[in-house]
PDB file of C-alpha atoms in Angstrom:
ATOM      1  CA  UNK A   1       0.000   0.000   0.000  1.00 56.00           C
ATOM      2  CA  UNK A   2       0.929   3.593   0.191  1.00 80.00           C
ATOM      3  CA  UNK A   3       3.073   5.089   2.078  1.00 90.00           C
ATOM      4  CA  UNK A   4       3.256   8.366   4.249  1.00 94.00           C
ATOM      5  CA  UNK A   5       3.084  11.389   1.753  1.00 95.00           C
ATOM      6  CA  UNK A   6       3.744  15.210   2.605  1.00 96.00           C
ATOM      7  CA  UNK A   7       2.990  17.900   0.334  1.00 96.00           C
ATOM      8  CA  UNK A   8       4.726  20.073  -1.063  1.00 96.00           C
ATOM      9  CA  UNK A   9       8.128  18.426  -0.987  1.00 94.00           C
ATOM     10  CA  UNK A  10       9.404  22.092  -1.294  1.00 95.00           C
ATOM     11  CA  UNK A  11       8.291  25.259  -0.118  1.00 97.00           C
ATOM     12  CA  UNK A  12      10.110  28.748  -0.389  1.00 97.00           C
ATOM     13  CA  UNK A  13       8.380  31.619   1.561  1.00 97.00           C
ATOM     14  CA  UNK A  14       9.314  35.002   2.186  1.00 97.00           C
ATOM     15  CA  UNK A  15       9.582  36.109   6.567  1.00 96.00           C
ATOM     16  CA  UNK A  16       6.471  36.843   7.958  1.00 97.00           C
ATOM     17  CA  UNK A  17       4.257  34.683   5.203  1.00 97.00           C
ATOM     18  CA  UNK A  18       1.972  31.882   6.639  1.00 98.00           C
ATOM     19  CA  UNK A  19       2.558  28.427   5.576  1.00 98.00           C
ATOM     20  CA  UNK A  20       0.338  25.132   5.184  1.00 98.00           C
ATOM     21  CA  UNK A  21       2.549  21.652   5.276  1.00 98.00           C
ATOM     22  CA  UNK A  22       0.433  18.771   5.037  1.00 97.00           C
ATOM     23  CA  UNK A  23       0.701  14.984   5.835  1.00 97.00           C
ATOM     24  CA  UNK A  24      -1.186  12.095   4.586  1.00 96.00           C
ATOM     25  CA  UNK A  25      -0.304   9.141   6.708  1.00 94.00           C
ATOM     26  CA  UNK A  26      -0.765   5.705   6.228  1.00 92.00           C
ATOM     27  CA  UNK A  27      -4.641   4.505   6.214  1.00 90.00           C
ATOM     28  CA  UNK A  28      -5.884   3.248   9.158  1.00 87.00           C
ATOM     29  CA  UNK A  29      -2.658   4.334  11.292  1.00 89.00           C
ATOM     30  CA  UNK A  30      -4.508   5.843  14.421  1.00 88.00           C
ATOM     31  CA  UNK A  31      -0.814   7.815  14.948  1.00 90.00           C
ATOM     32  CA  UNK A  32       0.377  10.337  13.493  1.00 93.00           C
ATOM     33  CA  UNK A  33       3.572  12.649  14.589  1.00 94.00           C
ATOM     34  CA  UNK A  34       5.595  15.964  13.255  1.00 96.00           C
ATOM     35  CA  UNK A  35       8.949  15.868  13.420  1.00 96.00           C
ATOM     36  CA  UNK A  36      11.601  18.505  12.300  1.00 96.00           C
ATOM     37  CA  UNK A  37      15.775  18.559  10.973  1.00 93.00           C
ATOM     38  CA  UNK A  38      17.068  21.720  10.891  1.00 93.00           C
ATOM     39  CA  UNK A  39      20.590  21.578   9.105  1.00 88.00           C
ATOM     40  CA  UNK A  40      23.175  19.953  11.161  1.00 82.00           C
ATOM     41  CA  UNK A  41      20.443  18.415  13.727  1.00 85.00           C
ATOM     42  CA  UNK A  42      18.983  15.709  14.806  1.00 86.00           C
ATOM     43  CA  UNK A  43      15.325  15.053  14.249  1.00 92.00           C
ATOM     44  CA  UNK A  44      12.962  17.339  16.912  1.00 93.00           C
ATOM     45  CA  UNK A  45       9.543  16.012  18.105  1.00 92.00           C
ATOM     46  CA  UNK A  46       6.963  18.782  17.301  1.00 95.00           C
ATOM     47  CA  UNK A  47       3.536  17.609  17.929  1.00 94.00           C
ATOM     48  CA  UNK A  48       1.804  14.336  18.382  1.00 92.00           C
ATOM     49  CA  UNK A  49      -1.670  12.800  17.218  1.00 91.00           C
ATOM     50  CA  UNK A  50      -3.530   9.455  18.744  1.00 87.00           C
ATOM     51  CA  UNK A  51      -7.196   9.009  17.499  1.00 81.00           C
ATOM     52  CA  UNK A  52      -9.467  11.177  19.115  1.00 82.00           C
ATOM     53  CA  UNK A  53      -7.488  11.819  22.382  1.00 85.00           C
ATOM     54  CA  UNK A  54      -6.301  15.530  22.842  1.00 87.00           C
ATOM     55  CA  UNK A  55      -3.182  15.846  20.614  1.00 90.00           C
ATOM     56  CA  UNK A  56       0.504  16.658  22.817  1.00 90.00           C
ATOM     57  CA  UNK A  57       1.681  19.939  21.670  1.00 91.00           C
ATOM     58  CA  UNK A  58       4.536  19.683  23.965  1.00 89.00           C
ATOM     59  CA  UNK A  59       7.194  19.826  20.598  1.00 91.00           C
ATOM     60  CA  UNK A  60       5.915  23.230  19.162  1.00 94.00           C
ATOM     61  CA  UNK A  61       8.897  25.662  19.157  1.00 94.00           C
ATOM     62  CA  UNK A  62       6.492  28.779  19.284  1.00 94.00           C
ATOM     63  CA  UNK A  63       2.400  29.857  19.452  1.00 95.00           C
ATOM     64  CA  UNK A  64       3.425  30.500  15.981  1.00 97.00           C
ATOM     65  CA  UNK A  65       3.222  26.545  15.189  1.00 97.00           C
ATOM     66  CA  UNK A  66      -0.102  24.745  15.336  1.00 96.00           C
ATOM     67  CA  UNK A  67      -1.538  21.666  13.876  1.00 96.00           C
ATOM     68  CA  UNK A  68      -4.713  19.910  13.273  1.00 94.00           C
ATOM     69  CA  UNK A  69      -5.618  16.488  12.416  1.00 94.00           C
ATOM     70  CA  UNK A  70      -9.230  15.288  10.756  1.00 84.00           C
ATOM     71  CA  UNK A  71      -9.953  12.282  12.795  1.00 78.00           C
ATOM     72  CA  UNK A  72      -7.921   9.517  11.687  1.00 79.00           C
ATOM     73  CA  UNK A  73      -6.340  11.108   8.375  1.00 88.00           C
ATOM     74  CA  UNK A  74      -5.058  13.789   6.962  1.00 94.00           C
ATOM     75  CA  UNK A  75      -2.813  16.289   8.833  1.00 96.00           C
ATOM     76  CA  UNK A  76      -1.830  19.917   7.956  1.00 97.00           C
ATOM     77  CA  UNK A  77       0.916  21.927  10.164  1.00 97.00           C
ATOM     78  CA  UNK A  78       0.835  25.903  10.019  1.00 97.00           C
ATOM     79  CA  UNK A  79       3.456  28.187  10.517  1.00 97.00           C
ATOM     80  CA  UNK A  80       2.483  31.669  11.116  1.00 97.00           C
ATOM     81  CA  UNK A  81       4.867  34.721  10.357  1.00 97.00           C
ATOM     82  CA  UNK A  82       7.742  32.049   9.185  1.00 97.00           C
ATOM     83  CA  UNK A  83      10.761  33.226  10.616  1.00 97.00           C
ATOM     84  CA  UNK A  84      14.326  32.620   8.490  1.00 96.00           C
ATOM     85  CA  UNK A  85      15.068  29.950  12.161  1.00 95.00           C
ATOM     86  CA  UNK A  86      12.068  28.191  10.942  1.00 97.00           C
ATOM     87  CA  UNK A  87      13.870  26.751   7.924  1.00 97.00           C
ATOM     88  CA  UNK A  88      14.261  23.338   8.273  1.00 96.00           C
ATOM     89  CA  UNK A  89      12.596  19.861   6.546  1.00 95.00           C
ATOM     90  CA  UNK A  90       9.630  18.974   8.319  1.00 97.00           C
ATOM     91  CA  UNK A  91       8.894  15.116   8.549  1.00 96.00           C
ATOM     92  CA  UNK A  92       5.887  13.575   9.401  1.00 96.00           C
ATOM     93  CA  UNK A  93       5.159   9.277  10.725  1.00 94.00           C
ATOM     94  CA  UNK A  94       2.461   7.529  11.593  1.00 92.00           C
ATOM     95  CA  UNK A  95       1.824   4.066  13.037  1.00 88.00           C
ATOM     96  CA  UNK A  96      -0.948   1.554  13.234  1.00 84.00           C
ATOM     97  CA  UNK A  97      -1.454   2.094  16.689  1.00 70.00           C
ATOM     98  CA  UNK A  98      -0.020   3.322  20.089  1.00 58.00           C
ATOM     99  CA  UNK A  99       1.929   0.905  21.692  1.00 58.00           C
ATOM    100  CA  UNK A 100       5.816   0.163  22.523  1.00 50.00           C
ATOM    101  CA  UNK A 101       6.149  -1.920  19.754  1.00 57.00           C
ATOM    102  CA  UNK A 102       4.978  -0.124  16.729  1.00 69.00           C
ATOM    103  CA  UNK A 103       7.587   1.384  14.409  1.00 79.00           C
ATOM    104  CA  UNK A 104       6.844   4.739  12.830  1.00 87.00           C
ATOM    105  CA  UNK A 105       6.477   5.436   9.463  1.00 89.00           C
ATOM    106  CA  UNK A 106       8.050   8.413   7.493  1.00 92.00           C
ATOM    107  CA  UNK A 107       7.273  10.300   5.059  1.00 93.00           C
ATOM    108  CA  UNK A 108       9.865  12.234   2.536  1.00 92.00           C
ATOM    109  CA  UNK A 109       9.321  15.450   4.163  1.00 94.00           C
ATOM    110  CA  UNK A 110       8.456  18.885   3.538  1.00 96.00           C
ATOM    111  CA  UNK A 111      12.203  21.158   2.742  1.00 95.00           C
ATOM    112  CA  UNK A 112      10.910  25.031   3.782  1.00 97.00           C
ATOM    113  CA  UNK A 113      13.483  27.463   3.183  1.00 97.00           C
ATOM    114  CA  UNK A 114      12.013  31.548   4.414  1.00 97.00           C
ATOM    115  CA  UNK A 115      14.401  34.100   3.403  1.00 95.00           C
TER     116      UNK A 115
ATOM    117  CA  UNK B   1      15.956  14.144  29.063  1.00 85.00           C
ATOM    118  CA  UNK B   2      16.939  11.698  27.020  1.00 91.00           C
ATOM    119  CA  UNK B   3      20.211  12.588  24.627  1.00 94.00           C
ATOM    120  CA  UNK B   4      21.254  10.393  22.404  1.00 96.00           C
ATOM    121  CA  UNK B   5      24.576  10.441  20.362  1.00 96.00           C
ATOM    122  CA  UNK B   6      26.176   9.038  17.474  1.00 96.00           C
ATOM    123  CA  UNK B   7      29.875   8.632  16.364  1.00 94.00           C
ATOM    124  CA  UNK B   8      31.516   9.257  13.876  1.00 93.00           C
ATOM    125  CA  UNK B   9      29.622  12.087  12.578  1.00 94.00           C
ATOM    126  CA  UNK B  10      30.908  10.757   9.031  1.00 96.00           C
ATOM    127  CA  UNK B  11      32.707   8.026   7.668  1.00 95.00           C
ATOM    128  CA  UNK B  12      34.142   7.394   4.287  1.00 96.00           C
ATOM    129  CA  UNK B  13      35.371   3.510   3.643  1.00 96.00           C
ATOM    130  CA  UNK B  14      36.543   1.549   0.310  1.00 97.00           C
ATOM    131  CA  UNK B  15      33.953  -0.478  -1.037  1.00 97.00           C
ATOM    132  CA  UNK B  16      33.705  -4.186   0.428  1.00 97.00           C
ATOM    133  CA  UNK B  17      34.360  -3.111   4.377  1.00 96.00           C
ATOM    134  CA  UNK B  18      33.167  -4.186   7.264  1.00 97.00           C
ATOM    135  CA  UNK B  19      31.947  -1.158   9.391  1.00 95.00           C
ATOM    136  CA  UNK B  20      30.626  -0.188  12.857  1.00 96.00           C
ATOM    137  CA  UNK B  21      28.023   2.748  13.496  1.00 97.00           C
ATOM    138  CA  UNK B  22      27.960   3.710  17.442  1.00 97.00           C
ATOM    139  CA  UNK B  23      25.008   5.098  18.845  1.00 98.00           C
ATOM    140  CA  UNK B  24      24.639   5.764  22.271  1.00 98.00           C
ATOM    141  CA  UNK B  25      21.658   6.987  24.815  1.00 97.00           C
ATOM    142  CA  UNK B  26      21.933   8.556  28.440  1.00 96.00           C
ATOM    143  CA  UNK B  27      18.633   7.117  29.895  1.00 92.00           C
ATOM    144  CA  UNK B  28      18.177   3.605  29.654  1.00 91.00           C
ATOM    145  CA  UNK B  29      14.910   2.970  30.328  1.00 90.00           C
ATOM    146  CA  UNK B  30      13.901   2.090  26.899  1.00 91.00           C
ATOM    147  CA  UNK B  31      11.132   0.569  25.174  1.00 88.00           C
ATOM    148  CA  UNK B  32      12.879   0.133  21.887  1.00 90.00           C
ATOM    149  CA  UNK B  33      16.000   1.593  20.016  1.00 94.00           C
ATOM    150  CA  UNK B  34      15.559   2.201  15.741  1.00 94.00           C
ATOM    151  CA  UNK B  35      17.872   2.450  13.002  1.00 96.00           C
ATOM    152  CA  UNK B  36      16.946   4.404   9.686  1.00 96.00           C
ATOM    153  CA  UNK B  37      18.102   5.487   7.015  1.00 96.00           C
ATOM    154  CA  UNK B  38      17.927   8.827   5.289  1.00 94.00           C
ATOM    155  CA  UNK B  39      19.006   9.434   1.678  1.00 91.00           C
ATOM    156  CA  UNK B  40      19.373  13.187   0.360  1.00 82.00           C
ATOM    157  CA  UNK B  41      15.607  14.531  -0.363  1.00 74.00           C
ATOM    158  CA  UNK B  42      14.015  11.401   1.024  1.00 78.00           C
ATOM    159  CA  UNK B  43      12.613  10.657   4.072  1.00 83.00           C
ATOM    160  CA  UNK B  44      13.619   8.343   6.639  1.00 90.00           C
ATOM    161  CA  UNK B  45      13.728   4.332   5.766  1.00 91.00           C
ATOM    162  CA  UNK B  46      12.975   2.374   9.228  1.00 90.00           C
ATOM    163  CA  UNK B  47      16.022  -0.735   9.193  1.00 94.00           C
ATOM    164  CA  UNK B  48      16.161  -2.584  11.899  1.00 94.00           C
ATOM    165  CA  UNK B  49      13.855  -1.976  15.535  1.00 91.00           C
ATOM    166  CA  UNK B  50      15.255  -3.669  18.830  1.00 93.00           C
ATOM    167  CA  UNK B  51      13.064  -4.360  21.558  1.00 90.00           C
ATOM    168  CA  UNK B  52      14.316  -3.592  24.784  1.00 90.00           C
ATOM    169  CA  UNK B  53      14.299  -7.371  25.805  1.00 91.00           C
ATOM    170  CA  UNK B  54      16.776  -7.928  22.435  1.00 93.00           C
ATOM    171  CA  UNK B  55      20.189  -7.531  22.329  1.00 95.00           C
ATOM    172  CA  UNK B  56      20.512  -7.664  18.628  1.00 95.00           C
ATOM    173  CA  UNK B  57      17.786  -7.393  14.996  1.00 95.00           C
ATOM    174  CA  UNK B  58      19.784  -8.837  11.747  1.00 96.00           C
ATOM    175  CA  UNK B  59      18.489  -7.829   8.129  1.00 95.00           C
ATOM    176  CA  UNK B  60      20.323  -9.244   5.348  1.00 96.00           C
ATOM    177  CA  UNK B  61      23.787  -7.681   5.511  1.00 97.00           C
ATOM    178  CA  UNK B  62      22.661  -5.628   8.754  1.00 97.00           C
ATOM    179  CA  UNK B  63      23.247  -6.410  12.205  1.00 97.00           C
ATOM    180  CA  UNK B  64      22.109  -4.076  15.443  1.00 97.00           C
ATOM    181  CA  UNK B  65      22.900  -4.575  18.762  1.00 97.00           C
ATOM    182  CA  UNK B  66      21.406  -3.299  21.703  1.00 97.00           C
ATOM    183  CA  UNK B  67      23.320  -3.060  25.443  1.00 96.00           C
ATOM    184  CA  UNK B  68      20.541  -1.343  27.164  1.00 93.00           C
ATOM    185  CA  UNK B  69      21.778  -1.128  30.307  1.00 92.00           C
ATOM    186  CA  UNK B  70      25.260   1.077  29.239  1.00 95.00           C
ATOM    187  CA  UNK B  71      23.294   2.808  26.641  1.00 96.00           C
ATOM    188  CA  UNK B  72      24.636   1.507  23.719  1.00 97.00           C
ATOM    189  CA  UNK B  73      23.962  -0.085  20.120  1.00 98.00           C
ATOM    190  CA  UNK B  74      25.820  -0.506  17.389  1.00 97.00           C
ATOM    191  CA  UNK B  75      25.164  -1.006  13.342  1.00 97.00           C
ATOM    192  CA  UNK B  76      27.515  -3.521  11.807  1.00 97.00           C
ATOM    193  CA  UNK B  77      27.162  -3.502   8.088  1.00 97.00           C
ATOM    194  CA  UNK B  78      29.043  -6.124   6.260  1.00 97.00           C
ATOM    195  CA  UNK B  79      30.668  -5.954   2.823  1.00 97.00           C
ATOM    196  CA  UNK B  80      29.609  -2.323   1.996  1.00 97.00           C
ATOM    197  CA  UNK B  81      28.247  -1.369  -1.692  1.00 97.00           C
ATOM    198  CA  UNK B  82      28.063   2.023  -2.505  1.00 97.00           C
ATOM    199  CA  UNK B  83      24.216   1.613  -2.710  1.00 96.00           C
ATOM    200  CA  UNK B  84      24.601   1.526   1.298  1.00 97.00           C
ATOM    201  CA  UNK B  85      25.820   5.533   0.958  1.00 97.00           C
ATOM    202  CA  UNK B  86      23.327   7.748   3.213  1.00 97.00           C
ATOM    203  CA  UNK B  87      22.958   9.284   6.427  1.00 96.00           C
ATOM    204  CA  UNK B  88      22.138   6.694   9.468  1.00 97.00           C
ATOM    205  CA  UNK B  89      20.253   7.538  12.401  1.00 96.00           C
ATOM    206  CA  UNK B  90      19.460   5.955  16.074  1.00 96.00           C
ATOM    207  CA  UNK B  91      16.516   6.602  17.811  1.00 95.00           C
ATOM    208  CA  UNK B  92      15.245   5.568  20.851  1.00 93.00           C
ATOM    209  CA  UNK B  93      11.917   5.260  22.021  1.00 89.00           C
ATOM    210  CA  UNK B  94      11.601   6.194  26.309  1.00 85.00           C
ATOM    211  CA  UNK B  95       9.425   3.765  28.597  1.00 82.00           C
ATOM    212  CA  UNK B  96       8.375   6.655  30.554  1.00 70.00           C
ATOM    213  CA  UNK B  97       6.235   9.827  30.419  1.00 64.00           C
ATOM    214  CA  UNK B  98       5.653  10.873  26.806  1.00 62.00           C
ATOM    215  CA  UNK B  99       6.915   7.360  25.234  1.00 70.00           C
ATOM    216  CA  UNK B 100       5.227   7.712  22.195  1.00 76.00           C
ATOM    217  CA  UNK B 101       8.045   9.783  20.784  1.00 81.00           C
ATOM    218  CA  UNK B 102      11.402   9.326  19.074  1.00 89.00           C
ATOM    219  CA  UNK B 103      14.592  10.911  20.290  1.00 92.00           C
ATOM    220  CA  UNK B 104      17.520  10.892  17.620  1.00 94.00           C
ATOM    221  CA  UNK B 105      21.001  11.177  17.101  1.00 95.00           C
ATOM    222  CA  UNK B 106      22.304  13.783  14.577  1.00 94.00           C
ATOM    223  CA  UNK B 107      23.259  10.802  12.363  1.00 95.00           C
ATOM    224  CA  UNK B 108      26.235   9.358  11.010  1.00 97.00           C
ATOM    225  CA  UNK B 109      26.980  10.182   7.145  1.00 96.00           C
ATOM    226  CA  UNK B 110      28.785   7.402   5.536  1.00 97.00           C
ATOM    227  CA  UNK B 111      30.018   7.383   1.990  1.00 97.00           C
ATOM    228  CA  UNK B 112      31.082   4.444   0.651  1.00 97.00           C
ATOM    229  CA  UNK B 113      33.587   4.684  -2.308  1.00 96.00           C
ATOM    230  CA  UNK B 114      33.772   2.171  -5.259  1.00 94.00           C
TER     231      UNK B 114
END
């Protein structure tokens, strides 16, 4: 089946521009996380979905960072005022369902560059 | 907070070598440790996943090992091919709190040269 898709795969934006990334997991994968790799660093933990539970925001660098999931699906990530720090490739997983043993899935990321 | 490290940062071998990725953790109370793989432009390829009751995962000319208790794994990959060029990374997944997330390593670029 499919895989994890993020759209677009590139996006160039000016500072202080809005920006919509967006994350298709895996169907039926109750899971689904954000992740981000700015240059020279390991992978951060942004934000983190699980079914219909509340969603742990505990990742998010700034108020300027939300996200939103539609039930069991598709997820988009904003970015308000993008910032040039912001740049980075944002990565989003999912997995089947929450428990120890369950891998996560990635998708090929989302490369934002604001100048 | 869990930190986890890799070394080297990058490593450049002849092609047909035998060669050892470290990764290590500070906090090992673990539910599972992950190696991917992450080629330029792509997103991240899930290799091998250790339980934290494993000591070591083996995929074709892979092999992981897992010392939980001084924080350590490694990623032994036999007879390189320049195919196996990419960034590796180690993750670990915590038993406690927020254990739903992944902490990684900044990676370990390897090139391998024909």
């Amino acid at each position: 089946g499919a895989g994890v898709s993020q759209s677009p795969s590139n996006k160039v934006t000016e500072k202080g521009k809005d920006v919509e990334l967006r994350c298709d997991p895996i169907s039926g994968h109750t899971a689904l996380y954000w992740y981000r790799q700015r240059l020279g660093q390991g992978l951060e933990f942004l934000i983190y979905f699980q079914g219909n539970s509340a969603p742990d925001k505990s990742g998010l660098p700034s108020d300027r960072f939300s996200a939103e999931r539609t039930g069991e699906s598709v997820s988009t990530l904003t970015i308000q005022r993008t910032q040039q720090e912001d740049s980075a490739v944002y990565l989003c997983a999912s997995s089947p369902f929450e428990g120890s043993y369950n891998e996560q899935f990635f998708g090929p990321g989302t490369r934002l560059t604001v100048l | 907070k869990q930190e986890v490290t890799q070394i080297p940062a990058a490593l450049s071998v002849p092609e047909g070598e035998n060669l050892v990725l470290n990764c290590s953790f500070t906090d090992s109370a673990i539910y599972n440790l992950q190696w991917f793989r992450q080629d330029p432009g792509k997103g991240l390829t899930s290799l091998l996943l250790i339980q934290s009751s494993q000591r070591e995962q083996t995929s074709g000319r892979l092999n992981a090992s897992l010392d939980k208790s001084s924080g350590r794994s490694t990623l032994y990959i036999a007879a390189s091919q320049p195919g196996d060029s990419a960034t590796y990374l180690c993750a670990v997944r915590d038993s406690g709190g927020s254990n739903y997330k992944l902490t990684f390593g900044k990676g370990t670029l390897l090139t391998v040269n024909p």
